[in-house]
Short mmCIF file of C-alpha atoms and ligand atoms in Angstrom, two decimals:
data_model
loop_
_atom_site.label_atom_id
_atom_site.label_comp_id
_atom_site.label_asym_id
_atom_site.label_seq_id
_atom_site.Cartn_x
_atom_site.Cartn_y
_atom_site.Cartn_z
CA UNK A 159 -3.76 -20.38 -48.65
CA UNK A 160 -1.04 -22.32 -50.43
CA UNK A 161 2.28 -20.93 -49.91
CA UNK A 162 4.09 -20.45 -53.32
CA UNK A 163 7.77 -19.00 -53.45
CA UNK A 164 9.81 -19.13 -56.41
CA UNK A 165 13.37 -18.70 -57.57
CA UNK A 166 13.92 -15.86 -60.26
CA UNK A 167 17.99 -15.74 -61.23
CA UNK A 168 19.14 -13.64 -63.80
CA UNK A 169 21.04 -16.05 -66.40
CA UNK A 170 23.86 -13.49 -66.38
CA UNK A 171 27.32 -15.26 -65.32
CA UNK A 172 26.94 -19.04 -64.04
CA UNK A 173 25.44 -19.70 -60.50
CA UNK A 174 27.41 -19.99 -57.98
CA UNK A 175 26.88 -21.46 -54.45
CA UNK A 176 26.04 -18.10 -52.87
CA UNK A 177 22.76 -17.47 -55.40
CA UNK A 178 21.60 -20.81 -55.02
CA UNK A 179 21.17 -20.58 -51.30
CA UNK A 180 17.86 -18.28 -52.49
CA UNK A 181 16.96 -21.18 -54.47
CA UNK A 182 17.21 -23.47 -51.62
CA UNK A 183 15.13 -21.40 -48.64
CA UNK A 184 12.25 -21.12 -51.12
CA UNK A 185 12.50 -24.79 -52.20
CA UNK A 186 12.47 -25.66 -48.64
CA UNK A 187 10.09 -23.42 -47.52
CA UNK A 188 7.69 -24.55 -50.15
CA UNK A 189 8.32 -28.31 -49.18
CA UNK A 190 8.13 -27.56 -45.82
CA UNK A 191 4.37 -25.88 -45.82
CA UNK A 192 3.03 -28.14 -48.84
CA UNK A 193 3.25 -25.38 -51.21
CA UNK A 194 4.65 -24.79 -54.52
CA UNK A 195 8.08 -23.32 -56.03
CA UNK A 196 8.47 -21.67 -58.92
CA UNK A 197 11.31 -21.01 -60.96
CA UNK A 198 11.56 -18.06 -63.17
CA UNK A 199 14.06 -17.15 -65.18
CA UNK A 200 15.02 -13.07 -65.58
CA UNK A 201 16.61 -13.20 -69.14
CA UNK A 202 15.55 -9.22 -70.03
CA UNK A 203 19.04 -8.30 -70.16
CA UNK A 204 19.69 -10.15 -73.52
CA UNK A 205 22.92 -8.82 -73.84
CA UNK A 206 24.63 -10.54 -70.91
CA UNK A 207 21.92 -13.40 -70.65
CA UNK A 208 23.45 -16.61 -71.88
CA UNK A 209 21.86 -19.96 -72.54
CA UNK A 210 25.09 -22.08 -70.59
CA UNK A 211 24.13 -19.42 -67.83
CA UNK A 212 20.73 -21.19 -67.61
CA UNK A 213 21.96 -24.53 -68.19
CA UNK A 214 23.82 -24.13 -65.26
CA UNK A 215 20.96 -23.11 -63.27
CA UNK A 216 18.87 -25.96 -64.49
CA UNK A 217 21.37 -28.71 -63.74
CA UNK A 218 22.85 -27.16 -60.63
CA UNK A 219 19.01 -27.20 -59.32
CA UNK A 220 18.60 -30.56 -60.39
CA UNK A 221 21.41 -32.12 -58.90
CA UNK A 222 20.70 -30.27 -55.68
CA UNK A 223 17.61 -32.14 -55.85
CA UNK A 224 15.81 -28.98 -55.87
CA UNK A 225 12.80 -29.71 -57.76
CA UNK A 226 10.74 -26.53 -59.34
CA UNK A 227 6.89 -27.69 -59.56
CA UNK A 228 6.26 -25.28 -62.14
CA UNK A 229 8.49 -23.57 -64.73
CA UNK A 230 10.80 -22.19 -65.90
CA UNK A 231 9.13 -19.22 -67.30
CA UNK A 232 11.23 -17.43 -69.19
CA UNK A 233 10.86 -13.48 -68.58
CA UNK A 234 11.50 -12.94 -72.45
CA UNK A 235 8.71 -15.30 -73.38
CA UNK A 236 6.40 -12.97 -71.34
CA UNK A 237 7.11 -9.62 -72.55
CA UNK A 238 3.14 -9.77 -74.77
CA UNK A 239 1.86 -10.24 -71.01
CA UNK A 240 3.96 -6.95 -69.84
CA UNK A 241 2.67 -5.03 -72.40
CA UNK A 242 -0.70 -5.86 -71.77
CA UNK A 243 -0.51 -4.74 -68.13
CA UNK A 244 1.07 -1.78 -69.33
CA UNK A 245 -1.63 -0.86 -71.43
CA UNK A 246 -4.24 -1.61 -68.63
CA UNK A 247 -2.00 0.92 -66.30
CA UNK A 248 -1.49 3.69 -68.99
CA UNK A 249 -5.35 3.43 -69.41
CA UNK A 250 -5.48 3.81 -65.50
CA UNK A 251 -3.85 6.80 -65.78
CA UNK A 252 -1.32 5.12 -63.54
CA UNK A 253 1.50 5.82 -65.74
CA UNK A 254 2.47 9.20 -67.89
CA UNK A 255 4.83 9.43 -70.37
CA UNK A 256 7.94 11.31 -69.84
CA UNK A 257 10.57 13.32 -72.72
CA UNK A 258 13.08 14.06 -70.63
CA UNK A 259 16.06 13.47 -72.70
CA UNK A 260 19.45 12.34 -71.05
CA UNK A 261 20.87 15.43 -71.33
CA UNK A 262 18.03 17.18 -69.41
CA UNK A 263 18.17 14.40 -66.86
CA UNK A 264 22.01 14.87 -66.27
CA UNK A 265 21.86 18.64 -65.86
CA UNK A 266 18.77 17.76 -63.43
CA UNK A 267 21.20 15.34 -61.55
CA UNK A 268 24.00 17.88 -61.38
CA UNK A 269 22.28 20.14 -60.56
CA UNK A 270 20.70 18.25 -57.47
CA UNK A 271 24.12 17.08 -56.63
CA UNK A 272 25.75 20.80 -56.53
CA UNK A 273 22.77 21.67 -54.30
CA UNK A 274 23.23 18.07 -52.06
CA UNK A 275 20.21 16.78 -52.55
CA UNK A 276 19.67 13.32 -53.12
CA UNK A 277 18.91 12.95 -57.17
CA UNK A 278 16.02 11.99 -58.46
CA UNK A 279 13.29 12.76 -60.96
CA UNK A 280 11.68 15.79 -60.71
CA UNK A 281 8.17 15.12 -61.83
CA UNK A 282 8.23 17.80 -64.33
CA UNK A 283 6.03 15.08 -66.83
CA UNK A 284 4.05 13.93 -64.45
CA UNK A 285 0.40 15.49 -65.20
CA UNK A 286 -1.63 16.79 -62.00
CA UNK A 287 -4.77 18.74 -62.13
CA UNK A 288 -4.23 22.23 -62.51
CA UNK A 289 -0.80 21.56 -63.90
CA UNK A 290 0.40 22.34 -67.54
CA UNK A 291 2.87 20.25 -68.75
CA UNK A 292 5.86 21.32 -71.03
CA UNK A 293 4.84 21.09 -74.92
CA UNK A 294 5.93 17.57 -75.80
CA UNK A 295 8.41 17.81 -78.13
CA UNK A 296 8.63 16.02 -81.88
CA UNK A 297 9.96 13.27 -83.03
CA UNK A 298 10.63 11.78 -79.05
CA UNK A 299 9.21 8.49 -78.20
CA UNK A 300 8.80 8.78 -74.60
CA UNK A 301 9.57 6.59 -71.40
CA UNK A 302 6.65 5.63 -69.10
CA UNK A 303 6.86 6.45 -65.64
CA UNK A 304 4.57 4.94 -62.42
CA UNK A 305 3.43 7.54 -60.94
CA UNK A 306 4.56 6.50 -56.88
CA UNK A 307 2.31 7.44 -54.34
CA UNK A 308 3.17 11.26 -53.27
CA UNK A 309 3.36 11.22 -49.49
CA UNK A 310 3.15 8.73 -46.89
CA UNK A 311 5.51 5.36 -46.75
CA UNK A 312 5.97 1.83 -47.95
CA UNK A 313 5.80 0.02 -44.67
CA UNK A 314 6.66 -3.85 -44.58
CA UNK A 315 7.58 -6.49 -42.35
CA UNK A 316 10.70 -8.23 -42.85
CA UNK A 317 11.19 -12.15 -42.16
CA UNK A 318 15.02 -11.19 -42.25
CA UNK A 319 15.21 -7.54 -41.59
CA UNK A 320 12.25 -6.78 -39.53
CA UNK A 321 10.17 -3.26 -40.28
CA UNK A 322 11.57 -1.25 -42.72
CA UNK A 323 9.62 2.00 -43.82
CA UNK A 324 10.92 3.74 -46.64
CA UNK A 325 8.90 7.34 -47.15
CA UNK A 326 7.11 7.82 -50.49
CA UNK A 327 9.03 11.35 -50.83
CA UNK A 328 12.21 8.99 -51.47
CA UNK A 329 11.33 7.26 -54.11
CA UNK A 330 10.95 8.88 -57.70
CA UNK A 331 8.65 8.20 -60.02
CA UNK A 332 9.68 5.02 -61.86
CA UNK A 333 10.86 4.14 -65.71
CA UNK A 334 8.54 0.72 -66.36
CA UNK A 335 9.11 1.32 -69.89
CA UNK A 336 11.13 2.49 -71.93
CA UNK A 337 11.55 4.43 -75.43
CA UNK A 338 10.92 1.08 -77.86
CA UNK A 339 7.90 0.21 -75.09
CA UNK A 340 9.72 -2.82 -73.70
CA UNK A 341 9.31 -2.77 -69.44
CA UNK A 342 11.75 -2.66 -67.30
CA UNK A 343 13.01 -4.75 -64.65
CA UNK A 344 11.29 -3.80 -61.39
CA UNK A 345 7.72 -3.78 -63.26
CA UNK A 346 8.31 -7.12 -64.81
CA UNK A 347 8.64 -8.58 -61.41
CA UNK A 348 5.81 -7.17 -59.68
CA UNK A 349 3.99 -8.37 -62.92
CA UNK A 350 5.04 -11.91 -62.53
CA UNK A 351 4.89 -12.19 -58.92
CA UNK A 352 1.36 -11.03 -59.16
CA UNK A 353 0.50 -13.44 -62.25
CA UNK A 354 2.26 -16.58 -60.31
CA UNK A 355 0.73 -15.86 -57.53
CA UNK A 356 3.49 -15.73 -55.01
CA UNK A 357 3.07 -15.46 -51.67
CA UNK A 358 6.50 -15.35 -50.32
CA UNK A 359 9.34 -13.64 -51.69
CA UNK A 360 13.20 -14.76 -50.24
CA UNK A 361 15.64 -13.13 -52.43
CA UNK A 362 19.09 -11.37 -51.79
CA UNK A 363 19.04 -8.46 -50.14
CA UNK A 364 20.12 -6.50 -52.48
CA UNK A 365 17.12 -6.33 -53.33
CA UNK A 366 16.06 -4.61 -50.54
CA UNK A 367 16.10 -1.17 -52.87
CA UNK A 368 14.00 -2.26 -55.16
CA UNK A 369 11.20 -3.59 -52.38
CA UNK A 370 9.17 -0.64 -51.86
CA UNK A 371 8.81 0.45 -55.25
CA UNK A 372 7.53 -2.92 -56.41
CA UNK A 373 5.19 -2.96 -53.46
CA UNK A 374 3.86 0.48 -54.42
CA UNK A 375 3.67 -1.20 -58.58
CA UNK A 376 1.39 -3.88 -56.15
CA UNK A 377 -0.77 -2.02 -55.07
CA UNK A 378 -1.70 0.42 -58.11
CA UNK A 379 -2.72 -2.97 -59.41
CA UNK A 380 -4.95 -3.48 -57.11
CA UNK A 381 -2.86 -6.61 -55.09
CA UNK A 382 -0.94 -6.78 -51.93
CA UNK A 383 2.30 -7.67 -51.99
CA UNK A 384 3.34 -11.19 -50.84
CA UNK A 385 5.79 -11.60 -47.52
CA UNK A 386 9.61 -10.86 -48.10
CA UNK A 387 12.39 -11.90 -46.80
CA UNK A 388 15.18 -10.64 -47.90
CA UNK A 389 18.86 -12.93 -47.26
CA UNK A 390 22.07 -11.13 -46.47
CA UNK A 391 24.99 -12.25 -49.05
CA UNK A 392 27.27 -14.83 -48.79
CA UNK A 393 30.34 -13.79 -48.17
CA UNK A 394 33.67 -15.10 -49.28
CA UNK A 395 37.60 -14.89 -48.47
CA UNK A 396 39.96 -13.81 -51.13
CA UNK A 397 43.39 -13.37 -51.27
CA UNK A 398 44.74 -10.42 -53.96
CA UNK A 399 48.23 -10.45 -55.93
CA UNK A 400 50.21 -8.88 -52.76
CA UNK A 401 49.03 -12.18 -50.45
CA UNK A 402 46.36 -9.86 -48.68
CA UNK A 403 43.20 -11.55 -47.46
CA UNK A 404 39.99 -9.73 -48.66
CA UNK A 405 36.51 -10.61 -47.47
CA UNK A 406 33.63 -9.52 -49.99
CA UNK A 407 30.59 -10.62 -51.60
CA UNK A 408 30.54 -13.87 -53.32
CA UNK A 409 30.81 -13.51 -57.52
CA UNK A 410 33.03 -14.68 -60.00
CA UNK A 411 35.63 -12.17 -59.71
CA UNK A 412 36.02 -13.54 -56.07
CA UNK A 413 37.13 -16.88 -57.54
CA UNK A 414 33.63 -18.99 -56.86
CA UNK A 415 32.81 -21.71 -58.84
CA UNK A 416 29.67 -22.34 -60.70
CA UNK A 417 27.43 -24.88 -58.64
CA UNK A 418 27.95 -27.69 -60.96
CA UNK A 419 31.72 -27.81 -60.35
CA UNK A 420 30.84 -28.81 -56.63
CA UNK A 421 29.14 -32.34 -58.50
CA UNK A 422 32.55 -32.56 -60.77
CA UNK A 423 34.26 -32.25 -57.26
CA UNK A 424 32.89 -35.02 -55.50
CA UNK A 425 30.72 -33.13 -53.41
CA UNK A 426 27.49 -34.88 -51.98
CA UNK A 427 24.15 -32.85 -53.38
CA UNK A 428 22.89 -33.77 -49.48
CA UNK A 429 26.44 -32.41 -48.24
CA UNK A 430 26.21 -29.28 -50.35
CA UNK A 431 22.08 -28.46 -49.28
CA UNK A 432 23.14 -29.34 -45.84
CA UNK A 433 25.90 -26.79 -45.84
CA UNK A 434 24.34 -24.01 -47.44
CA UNK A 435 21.11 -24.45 -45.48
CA UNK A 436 23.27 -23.61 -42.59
CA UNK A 437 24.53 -21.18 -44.04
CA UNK A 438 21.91 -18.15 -42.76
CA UNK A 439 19.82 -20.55 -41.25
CA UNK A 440 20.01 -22.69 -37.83
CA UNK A 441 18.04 -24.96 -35.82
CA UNK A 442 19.94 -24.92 -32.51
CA UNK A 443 23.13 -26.48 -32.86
CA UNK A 444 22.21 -28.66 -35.68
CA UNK A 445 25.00 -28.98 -37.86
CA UNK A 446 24.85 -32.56 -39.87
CA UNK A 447 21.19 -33.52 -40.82
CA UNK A 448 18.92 -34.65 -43.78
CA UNK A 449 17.09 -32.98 -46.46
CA UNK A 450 14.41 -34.81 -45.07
CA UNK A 451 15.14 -33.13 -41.70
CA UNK A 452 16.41 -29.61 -43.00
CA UNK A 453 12.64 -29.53 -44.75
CA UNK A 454 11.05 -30.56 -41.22
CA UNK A 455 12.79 -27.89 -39.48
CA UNK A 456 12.86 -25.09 -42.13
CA UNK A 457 10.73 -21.75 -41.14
CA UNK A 458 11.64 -18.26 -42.01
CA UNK A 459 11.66 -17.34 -37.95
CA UNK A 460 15.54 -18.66 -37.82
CA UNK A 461 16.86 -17.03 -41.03
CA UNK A 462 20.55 -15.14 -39.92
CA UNK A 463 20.35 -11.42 -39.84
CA UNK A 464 24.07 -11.14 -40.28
CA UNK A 465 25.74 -11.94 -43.60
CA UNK A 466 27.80 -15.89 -43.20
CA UNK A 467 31.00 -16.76 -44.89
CA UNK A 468 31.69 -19.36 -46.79
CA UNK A 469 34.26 -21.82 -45.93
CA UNK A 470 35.41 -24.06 -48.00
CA UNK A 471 36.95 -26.09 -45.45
CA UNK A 472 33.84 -26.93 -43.66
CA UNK A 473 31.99 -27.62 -46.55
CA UNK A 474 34.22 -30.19 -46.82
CA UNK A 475 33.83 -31.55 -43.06
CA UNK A 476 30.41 -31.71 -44.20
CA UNK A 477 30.63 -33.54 -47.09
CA UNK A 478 32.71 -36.37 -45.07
CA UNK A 479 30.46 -36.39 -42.97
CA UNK A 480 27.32 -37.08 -45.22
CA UNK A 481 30.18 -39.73 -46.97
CA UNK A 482 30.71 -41.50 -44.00
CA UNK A 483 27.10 -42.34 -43.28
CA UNK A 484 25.81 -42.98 -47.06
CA UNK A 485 25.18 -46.43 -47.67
CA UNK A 486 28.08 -48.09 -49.63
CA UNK A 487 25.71 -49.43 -52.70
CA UNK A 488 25.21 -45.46 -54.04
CA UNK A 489 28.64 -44.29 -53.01
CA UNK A 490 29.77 -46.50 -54.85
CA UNK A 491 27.27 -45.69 -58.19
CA UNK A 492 29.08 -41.96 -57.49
CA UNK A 493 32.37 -43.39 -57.22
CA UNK A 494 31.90 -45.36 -59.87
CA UNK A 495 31.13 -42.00 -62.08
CA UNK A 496 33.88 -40.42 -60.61
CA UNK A 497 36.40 -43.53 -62.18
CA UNK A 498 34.47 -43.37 -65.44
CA UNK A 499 35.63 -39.81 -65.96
CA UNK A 500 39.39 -41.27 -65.54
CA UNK A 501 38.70 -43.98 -67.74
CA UNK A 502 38.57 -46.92 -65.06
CA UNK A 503 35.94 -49.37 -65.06
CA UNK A 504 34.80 -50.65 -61.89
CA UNK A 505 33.18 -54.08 -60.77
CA UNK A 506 30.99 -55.54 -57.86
CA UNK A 507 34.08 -55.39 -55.52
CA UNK A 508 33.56 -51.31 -55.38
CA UNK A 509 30.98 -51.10 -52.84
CA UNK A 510 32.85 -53.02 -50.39
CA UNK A 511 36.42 -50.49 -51.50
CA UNK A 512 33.96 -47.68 -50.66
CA UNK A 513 32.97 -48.81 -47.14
CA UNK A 514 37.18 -49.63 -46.43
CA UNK A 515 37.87 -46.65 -47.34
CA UNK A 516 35.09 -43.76 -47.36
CA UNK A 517 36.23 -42.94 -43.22
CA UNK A 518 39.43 -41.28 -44.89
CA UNK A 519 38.12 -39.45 -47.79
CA UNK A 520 35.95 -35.80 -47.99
CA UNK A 521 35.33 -36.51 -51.52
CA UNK A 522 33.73 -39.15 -54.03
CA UNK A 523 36.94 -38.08 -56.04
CA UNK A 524 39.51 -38.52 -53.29
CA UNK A 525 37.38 -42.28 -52.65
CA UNK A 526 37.74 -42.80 -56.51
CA UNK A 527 41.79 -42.28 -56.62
CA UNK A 528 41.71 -44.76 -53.85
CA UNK A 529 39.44 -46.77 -55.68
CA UNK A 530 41.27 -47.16 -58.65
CA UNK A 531 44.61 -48.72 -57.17
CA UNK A 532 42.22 -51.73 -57.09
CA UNK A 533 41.82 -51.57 -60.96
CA UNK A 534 45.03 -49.74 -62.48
CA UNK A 535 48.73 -50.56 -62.48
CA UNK A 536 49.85 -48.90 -59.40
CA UNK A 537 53.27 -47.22 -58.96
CA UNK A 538 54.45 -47.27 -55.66
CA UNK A 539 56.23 -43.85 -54.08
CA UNK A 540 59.49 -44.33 -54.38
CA UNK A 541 60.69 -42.77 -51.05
CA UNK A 542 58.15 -45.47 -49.25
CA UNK A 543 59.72 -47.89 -51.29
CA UNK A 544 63.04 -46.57 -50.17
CA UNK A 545 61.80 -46.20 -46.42
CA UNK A 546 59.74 -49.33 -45.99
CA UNK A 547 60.87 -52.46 -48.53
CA UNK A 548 64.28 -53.10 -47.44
CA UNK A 549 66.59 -55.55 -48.09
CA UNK A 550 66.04 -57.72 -44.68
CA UNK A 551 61.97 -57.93 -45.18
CA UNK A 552 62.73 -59.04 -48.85
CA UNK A 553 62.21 -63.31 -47.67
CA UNK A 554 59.48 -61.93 -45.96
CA UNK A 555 57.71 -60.86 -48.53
CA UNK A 556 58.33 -63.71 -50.59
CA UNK A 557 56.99 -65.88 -47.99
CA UNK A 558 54.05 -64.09 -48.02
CA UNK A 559 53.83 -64.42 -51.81
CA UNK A 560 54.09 -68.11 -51.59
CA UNK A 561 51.16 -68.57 -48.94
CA UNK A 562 49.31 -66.53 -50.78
CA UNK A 563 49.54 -68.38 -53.88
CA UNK A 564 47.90 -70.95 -52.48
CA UNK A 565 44.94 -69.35 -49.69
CA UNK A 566 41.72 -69.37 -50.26
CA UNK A 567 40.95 -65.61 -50.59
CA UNK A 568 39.02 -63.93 -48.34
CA UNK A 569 40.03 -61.79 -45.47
CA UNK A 570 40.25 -64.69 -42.65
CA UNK A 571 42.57 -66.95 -44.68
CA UNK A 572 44.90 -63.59 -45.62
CA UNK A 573 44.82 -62.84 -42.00
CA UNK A 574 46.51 -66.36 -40.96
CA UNK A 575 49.02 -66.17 -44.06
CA UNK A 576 50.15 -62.62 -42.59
CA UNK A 577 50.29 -64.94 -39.35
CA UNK A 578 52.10 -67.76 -40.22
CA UNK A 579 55.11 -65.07 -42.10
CA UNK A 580 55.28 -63.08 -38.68
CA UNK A 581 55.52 -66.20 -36.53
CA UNK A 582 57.99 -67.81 -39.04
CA UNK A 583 60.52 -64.72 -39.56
CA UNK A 584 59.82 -63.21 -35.90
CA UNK A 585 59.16 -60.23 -37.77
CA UNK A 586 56.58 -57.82 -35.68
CA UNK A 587 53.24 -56.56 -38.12
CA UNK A 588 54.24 -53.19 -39.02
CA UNK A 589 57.84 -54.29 -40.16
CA UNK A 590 55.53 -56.67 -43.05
CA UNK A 591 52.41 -54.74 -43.45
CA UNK A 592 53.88 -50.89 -44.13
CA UNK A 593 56.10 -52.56 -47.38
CA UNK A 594 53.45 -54.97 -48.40
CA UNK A 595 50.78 -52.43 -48.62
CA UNK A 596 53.45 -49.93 -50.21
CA UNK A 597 54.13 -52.59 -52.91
CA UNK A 598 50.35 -53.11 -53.43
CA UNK A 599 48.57 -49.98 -53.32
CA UNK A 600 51.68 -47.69 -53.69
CA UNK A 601 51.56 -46.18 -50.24
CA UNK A 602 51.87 -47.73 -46.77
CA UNK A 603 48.67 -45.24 -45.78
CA UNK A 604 46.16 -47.85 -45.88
CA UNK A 605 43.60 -49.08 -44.05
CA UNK A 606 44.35 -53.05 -42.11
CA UNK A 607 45.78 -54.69 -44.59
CA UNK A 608 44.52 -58.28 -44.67
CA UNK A 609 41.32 -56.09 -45.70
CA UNK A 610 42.61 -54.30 -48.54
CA UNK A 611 44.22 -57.30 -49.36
CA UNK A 612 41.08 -59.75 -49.40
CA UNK A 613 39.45 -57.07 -51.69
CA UNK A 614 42.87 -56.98 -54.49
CA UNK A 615 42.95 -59.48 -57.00
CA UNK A 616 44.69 -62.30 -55.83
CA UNK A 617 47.43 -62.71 -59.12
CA UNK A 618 48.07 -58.97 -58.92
CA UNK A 619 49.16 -59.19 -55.22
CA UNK A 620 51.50 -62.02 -56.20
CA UNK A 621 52.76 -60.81 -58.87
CA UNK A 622 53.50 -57.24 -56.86
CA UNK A 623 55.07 -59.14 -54.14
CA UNK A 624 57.29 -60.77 -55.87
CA UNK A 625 58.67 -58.61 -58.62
CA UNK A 626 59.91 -56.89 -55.00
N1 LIG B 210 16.77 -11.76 -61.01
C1 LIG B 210 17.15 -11.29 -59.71
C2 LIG B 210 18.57 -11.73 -59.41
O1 LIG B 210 19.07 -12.66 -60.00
C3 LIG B 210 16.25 -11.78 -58.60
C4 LIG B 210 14.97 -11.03 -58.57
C5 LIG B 210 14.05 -11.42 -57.45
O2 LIG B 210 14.27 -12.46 -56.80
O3 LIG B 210 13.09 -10.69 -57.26
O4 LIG B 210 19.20 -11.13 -58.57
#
């Protein structure tokens, strides 16, 4: 059997890092067993569905390099296919239609609530043999309720949770349609889960609710349900107007940023799949490693039961990590993108900038501001000038100037000019290098400096030196 999972967000808000960690397990889970991932979008809620909301999805996906093989669907586009099944299940006699208005329904709940019993619907529409039903009143278009199995339990096993049995006795009988005849959420999953033929479902858990009632929609229509897994959320620190710290569940309110941000950022997609992979999900104490590797390894035996936290802080560990050990040529195509957005233009001297200077950086953003001193007019901080260009290493530096006037230029010959200046003024390396590089790239925080030097354009150097 071909293993097919799919993704099914609800284009309500943007995406953020938290909801696209149940993109990534499927993806990966697909990859990882030769099957196939869906994606699916759950637009029903027109109201708070937005097209930028799916945009988001769609790119974010994309540059996580998670690929959907077939899609999106769009639940909206689908609601002919609903109806359809409906029909088939009213003509079961697996549904009944129900005119309970919402005032009878409230004074049901109260009175459920005064008595303390959990509240539900009462059944009073649902037909049984032997049972007369109330005299259907005029003019009301009714709801259609699924008439869940009376007695017994939903039983299933967990990938994340384990066994959970939920008894029939808890679980009402079901609005899959309502009033105007359009369905309602829970039946339009089961629907397409059924029609795509999914075989494993890895969603949030909190979902969990809704499981055994979509099961028990499953198997009225004659299917089993697929495997579920259900992922605890992604927690997140936030901090309220008083200074407290907070720890909740991951949204918008709690300040997260829609997954595309992370790309305007400078984050790596292989940084940002590595991180959230790990985030409810290990392989010993694997903490750096491919998408190549993450994909070998993945298996839903090692999802975390407890919910993780996201740390923003590690994420970017990660992502220095993963910029460390890229190869300079595509940094630098990032980096490059990165400088475009500022309006610099880079040239073939930026792959070699990268691999100077992409030990010291988390970010293709932070690599790009160091990247552009190479290109721009640079203005150097004026308490470095003030600490490191004094009067005394003034000749100095207009020694330097002079030798390097005439060099050829590349790092060797820069390395004997420094040379030649130290041995001539008895000057010791630091007291030249920290007010050269300040004068050159603005700050004396630079990597060896006959290196950044060799990689500067030779008549900007001058010229910097000796406006000193
Ligand atoms: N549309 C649901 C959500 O965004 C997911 C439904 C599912 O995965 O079954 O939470």
């Amino acid at each position: 059997m071909t293993t097919r999972t799919r993704f099914a967000p609800s284009p309500t808000g943007f995406i953020h890092l938290g909801n696209i960690r149940s993109a990534l397990y499927p993806w990966a889970f697909a990859r990882a067993t030769g099957g196939k991932f869906i994606l699916r979008i759950e637009d029903t809620d027109v109201e708070r569905s937005s097209q930028e909301a799916v945009d988001v999805i769609i790119e974010g996906m994309a540059w996580l390099g998670l690929g959907h093989d077939e899609g999106p669907f769009y639940q909206m586009q689908r609601m002919e296919r609903y109806k359809e099944v409906l029909a088939e299940m009213k003509a079961a006699g697996l549904v009944y239609p129900c005119y309970m208005s919402m005032a009878e329904l409230d004074a049901l709940r109260e009175r459920q609530m005064a008595a303390k019993e959990k509240p539900r619907y009462d059944g009073t529409w649902r037909p049984e043999p032997g049972k007369t039903l109330p005299v259907v009143p005029q003019g009301v278009q009714p709801v259609l309720r699924f008439k869940n199995p009376i007695g017994g339990s939903v039983v299933w096993e967990d990938k994340v949770k384990g066994r959970i049995e939920i008894s029939n006795d808890e679980l009402d009988d079901l609005v899959i349609a309502r009033p105007d005849g359009t369905p309602t959420y829970n039946f339009c999953v089961v629907v397409d889960d059924i029609d795509m033929t999914i075989t494993h479902v890895i969603r949030g858990d909190d979902h969990v609710n809704n499981t055994p009632r979509q099961i028990n929609i499953f198997r009225a229509l004659g299917k089993e349900p697929p495997v579920y897994a259900h992922l605890p959320t992604v927690l997140t620190e936030t901090v309220d107007e008083k200074g407290e710290k907070h720890v909740g569940k991951m949204s918008k309110r709690s300040g997260a940023k829609p997954v595309t941000q992370f790309r305007d950022e400078g984050f790596l997609p292989e940084a940002v799949v590595n991180y959230l992979a790990r985030l409810g999900w290990s392989h010993g104490d694997a903490e750096i490693f491919s998408r190549q590797q993450f994909i070998e390894w993945f298996n839903l035996d090692h999802l975390g039961k407890s919910a993780a936290q996201y740390d923003e802080a590690k994420l970017r560990w990660v992502n220095a990590q993963h910029l460390k050990a890229m190869a300079d040529e595509p940094l630098a195509q990032l980096v490059a993108q990165q400088m475009r957005k500022r309006g610099v233009a880079a040239d073939d001297r930026l792959p070699a900038i990268c691999a100077l200077f992409k030990d010291r950086c988390d970010t293709t953003v932070a690599l790009a501001e160091w990247a552009a001193k190479f290109y721009t007019p640079v203005v150097p901080n004026p308490d470095e000038v003030a600490k490191h260009v004094v009067e005394g290493v003034r000749p100095a530096v207009s020694m330097l100037a002079r030798m390097l006037e005439g060099c050829p230029w590349e790092k060797g010959a820069i390395t004997e000019a420094i040379k030649e200046v130290l041995r001539a003024t008895g000057m010791k390396m630091p007291q030249l290098a920290m007010p050269v590089r300040v004068l050159v790239m603005g700050t004396a925080q630079t990597p060896s400096l006959d290196a950044v030097l060799a990689l500067c354009d030779r008549d900007t150097v001058v010229e910097r030196l000796k406006a000193a």
